[in-house]
Each structure stands twice: as C-alpha cells, then as structure tokens.
mmCIF file of C-alpha atoms in Angstrom:
data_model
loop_
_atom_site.group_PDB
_atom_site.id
_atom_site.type_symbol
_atom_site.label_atom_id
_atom_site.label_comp_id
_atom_site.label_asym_id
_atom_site.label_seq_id
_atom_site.Cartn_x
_atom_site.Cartn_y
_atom_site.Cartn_z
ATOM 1 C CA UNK A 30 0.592 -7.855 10.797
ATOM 2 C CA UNK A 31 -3.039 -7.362 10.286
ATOM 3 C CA UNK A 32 -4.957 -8.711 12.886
ATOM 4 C CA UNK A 33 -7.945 -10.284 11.035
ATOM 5 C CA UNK A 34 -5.610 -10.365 7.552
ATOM 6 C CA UNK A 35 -7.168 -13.758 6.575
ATOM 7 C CA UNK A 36 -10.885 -13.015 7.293
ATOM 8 C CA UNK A 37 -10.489 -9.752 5.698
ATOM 9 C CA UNK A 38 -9.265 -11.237 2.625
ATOM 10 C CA UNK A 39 -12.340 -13.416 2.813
ATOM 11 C CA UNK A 40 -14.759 -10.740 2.636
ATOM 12 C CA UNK A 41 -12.659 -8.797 0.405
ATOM 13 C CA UNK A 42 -12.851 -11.640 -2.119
ATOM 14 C CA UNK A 43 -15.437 -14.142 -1.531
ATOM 15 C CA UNK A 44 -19.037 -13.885 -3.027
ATOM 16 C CA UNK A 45 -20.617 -13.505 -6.266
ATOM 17 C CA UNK A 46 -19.986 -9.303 -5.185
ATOM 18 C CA UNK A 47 -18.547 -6.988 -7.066
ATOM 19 C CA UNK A 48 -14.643 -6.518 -6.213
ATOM 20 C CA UNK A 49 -14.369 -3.200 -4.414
ATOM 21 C CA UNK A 50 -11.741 -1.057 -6.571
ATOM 22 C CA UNK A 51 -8.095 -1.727 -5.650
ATOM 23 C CA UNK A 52 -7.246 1.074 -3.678
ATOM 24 C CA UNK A 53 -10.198 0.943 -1.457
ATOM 25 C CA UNK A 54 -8.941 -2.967 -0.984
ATOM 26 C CA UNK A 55 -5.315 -1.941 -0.099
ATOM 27 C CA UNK A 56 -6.562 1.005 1.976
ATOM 28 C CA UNK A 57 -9.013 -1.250 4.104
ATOM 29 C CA UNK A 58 -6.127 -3.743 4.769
ATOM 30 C CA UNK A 59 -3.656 -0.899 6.003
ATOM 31 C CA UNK A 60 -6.383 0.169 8.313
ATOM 32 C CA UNK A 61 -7.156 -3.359 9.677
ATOM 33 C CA UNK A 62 -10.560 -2.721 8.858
ATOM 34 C CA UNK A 63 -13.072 -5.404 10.514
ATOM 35 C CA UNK A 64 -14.218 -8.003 8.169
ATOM 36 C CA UNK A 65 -18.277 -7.116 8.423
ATOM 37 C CA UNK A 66 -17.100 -3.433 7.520
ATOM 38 C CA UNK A 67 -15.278 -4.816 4.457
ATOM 39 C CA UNK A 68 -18.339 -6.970 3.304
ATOM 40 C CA UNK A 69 -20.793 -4.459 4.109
ATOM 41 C CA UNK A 70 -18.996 -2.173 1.848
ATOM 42 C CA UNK A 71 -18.285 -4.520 -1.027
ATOM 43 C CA UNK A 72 -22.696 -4.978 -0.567
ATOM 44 C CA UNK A 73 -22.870 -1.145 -1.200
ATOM 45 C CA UNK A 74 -20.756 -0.713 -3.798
ATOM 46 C CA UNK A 75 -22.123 -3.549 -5.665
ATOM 47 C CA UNK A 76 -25.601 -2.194 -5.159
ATOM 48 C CA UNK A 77 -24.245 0.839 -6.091
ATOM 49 C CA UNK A 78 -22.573 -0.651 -9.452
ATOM 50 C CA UNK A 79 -26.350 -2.037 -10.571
ATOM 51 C CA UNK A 80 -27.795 1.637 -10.181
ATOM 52 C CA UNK A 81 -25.225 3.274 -11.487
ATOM 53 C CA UNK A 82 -26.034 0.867 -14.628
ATOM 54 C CA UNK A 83 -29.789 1.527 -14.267
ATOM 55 C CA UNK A 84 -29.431 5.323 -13.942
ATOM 56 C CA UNK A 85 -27.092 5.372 -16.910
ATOM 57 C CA UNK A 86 -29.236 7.113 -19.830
ATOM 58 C CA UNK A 87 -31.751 8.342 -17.051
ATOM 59 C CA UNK A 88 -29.387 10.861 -14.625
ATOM 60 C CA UNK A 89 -26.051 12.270 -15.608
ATOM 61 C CA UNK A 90 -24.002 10.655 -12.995
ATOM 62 C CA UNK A 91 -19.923 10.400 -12.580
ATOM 63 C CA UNK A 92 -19.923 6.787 -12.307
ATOM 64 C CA UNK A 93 -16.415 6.587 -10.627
ATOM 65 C CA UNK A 94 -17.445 9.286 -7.942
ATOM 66 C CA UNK A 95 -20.482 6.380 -6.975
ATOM 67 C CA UNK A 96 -18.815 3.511 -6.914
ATOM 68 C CA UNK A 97 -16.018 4.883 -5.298
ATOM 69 C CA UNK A 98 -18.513 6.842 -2.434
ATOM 70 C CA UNK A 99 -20.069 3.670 -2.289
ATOM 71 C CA UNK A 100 -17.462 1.629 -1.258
ATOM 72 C CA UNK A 101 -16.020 4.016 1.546
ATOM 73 C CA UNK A 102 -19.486 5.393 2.306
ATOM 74 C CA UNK A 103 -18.541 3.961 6.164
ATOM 75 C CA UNK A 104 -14.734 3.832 6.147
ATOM 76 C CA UNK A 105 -14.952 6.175 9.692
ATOM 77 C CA UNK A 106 -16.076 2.735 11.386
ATOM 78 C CA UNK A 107 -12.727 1.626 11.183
ATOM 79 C CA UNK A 108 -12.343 4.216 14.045
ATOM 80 C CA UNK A 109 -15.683 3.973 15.507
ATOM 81 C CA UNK A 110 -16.302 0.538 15.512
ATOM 82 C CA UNK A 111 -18.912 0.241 17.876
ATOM 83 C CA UNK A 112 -21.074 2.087 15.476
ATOM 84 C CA UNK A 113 -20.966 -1.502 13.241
ATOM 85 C CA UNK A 114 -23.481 -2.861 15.125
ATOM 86 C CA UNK A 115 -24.819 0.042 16.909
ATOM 87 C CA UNK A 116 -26.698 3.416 15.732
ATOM 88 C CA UNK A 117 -24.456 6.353 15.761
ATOM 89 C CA UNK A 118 -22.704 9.126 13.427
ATOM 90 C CA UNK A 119 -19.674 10.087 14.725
ATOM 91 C CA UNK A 120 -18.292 7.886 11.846
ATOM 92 C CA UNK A 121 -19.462 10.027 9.552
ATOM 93 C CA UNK A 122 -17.264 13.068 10.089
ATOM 94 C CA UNK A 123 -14.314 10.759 11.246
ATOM 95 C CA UNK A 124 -15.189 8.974 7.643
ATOM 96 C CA UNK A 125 -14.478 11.838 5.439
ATOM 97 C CA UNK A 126 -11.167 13.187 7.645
ATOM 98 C CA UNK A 127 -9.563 9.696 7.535
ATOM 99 C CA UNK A 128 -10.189 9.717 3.839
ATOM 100 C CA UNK A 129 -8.518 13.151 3.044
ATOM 101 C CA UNK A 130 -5.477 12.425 5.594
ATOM 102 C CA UNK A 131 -4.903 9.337 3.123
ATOM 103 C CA UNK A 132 -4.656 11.990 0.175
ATOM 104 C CA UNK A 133 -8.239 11.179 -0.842
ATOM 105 C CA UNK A 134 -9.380 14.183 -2.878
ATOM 106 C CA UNK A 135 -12.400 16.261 -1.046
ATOM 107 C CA UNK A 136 -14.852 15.964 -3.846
ATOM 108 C CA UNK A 137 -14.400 11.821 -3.181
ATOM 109 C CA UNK A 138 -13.968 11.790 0.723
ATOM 110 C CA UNK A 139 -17.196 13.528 1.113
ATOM 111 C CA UNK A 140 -19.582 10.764 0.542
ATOM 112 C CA UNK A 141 -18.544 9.533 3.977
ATOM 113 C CA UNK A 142 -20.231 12.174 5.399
ATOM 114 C CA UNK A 143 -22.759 13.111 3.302
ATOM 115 C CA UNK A 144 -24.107 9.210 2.553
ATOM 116 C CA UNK A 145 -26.881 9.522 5.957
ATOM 117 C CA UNK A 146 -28.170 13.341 4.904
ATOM 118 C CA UNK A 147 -29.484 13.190 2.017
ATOM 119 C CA UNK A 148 -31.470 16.142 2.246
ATOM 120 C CA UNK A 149 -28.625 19.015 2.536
ATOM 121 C CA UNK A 150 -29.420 21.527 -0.224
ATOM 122 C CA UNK A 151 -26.061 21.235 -2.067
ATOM 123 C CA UNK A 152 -26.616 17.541 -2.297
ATOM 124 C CA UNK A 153 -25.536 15.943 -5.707
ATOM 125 C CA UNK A 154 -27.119 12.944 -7.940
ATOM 126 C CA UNK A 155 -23.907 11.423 -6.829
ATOM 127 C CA UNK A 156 -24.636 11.713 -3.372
ATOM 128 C CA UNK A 157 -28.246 10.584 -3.765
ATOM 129 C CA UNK A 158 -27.369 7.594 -5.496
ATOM 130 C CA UNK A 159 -24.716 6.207 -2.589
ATOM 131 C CA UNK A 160 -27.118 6.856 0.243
ATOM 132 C CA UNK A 161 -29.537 5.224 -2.152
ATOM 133 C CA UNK A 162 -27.345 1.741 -2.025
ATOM 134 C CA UNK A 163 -26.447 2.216 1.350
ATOM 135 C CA UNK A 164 -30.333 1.389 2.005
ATOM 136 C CA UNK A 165 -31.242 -0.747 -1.018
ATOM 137 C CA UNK A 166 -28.781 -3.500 -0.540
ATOM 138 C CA UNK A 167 -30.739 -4.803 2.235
ATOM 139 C CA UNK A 168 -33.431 -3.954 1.118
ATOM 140 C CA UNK A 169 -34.831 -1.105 2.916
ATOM 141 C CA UNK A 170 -36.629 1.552 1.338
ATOM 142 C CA UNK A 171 -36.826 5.138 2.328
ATOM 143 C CA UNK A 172 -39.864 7.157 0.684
ATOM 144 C CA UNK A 173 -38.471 10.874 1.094
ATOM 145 C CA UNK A 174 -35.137 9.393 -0.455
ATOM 146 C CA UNK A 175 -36.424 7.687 -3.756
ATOM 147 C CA UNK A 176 -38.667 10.753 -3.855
ATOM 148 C CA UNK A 177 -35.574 13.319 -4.057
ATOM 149 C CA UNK A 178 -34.240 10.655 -6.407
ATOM 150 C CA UNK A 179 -37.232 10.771 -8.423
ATOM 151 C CA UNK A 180 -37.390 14.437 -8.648
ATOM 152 C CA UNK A 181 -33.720 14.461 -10.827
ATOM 153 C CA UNK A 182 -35.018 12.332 -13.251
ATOM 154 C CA UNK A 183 -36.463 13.498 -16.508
ATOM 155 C CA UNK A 184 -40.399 11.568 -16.990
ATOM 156 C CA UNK A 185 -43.783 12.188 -15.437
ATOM 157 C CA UNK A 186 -43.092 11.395 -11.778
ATOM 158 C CA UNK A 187 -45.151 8.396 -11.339
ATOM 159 C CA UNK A 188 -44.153 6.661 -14.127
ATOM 160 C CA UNK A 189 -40.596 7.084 -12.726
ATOM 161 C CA UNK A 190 -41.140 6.052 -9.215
ATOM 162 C CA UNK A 191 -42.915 3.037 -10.612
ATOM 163 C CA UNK A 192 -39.492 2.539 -12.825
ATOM 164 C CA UNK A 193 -37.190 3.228 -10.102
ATOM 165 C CA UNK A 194 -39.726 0.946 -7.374
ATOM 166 C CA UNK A 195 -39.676 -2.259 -10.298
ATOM 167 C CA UNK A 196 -35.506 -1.715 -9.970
ATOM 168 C CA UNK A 197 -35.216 -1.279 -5.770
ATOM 169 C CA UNK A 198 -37.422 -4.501 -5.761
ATOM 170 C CA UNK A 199 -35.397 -6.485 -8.122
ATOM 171 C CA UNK A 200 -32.360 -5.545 -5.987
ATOM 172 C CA UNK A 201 -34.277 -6.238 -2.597
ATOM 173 C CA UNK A 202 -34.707 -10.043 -4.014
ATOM 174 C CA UNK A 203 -30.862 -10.377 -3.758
ATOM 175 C CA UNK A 204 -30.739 -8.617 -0.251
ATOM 176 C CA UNK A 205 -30.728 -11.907 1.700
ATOM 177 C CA UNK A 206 -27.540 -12.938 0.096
ATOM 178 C CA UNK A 207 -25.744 -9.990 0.803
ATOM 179 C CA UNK A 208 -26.718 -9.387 4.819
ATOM 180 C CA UNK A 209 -25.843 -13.723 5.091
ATOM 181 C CA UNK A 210 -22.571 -12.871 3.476
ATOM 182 C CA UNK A 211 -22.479 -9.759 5.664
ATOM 183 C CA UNK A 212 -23.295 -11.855 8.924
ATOM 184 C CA UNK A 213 -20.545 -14.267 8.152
ATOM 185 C CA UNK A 214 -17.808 -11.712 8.673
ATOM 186 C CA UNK A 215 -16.871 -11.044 12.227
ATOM 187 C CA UNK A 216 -16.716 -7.159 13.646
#
C-alpha cells in the first residue's frame, strides 16, 4: 500500500496543471513518490507544455521528448529525498538509472541527468527547453540559459531574447500558483 496514496493522488490530480502523461502517473505511484515531488513535476511539465507551444514554429523540438523530460526531470528524488528541500545532485545520476531500470529508453531517461547542465556540448534543444521549465515555473531566470536558448533560434538575437523575455514573464505571473500548490504537498 502506498504510503502517502491519497495525497499523492491529490497532487497528481488537483490544480488547474496540466495532467502529467499516464505512465509517468502510474510510475510515480509504484515508487511512492512524495507528494511535493509529484506536484513539482506536474509544475514543470506544465511549464514545459506552454514552451513547447511557444517554441513550436520557432525551434524544431520533439515535443514528446519535453514533456516527457519535463515531467521526470527529478524522478532520482524519489531515492534521494533529502535533496527535495535541500541542494544536492546525486539525484541526478540516480534519476536517469532508475528511469532505464524501469525500461525507460536512454534517449528519454537522460533528461534526469542532463536537466541542471545545460552547458555540456552535446546538449540538445530538447534538453535546453526542460532545464528551461525546471527554472521558469517559479519564476527564476537564468541569463547564460535563455542565452544558449536564444542562440538556437532563427532572428536577430535581441529581438529574440526580447520574444523569449515577454514569454518567461508571462509564465513568471502564474509562478505563485504553482510553488502554493507545490507547498501544499507534503515531502
């Protein structure tokens, strides 16, 4: 019996967030993942849904790849817990092995460890765009990150970044929402 079952259903379900795709949802209940892990990732991956939506026509993206990186971006904290309300990386690593013991394909389970280094040289749009909603749904911004964003897409560069600065700030105005939904969901 999972331990937090109800809770988790909660954050699995509740909010005006997108639904995380179904076997992300059946995967995070056979883990008995903490609740604030499951509504932290439902956050990123419905950041992740309104870039993937603003990119499209912009950056040649696989869509699926993002949403599903996205929402399993942290899946490793189900083993490191700690590292849910404390700094740390080991989750990382431990992200992306838990995903391909599951039978997660390698080109899928590697956002988990790729969504915090954004500037490896064989780094994808893909990539880019996950670690970009991992930041953006609470509104953070990260200059050398939108700037390697910037740099894939086709335009003069400022009149990108001012494009791509109009969208992370209509996202940050929602990012209060998200971290009280977030904060509602025990570890």
């Amino acid at each position: 019996m999972v331990i937090f079952e109800g809770v988790l259903r909660r954050a699995l379900t509740e909010s005006d967030l997108r639904p995380l795709p179904s076997p992300v949802e059946d995967l995070l209940l056979r883990l008995d993942a903490p609740p604030r892990l499951a509504a932290h990732l439902r956050a990123v991956h419905d950041v992740a849904a309104q870039l993937v939506d603003w990119f499209d026509g912009r950056l040649p993206l696989d869509a699926d790849a993002v949403l599903f990186g996205a929402a399993t971006h942290d899946i490793g904290k189900t083993i490191h817990v700690d590292e849910l309300s404390g700094p740390g990386h080991r989750h990382e690593p431990a992200g992306r092995d838990l995903l391909l013991s599951q039978g997660i394909p390698a080109e899928l389970a590697r956002f988990a460890a790729t969504h915090a280094s954004w500037t490896a040289p064989d780094i994808t749009a893909e990539d880019l765009v996950v670690s970009l909603a991992d930041k953006a749904w609470k509104a953070k911004r990260v200059p050398d990150l939108e700037q390697l964003v910037v740099a894939r897409l086709p335009g003069e560069p400022w009149q990108v970044f001012m494009a791509l600065d109009d969208e992370l700030t209509r996202i940050a105005a929602t990012a209060d929402a998200r971290l009280a939904f977030q904060s509602s969901c025990p570890v």
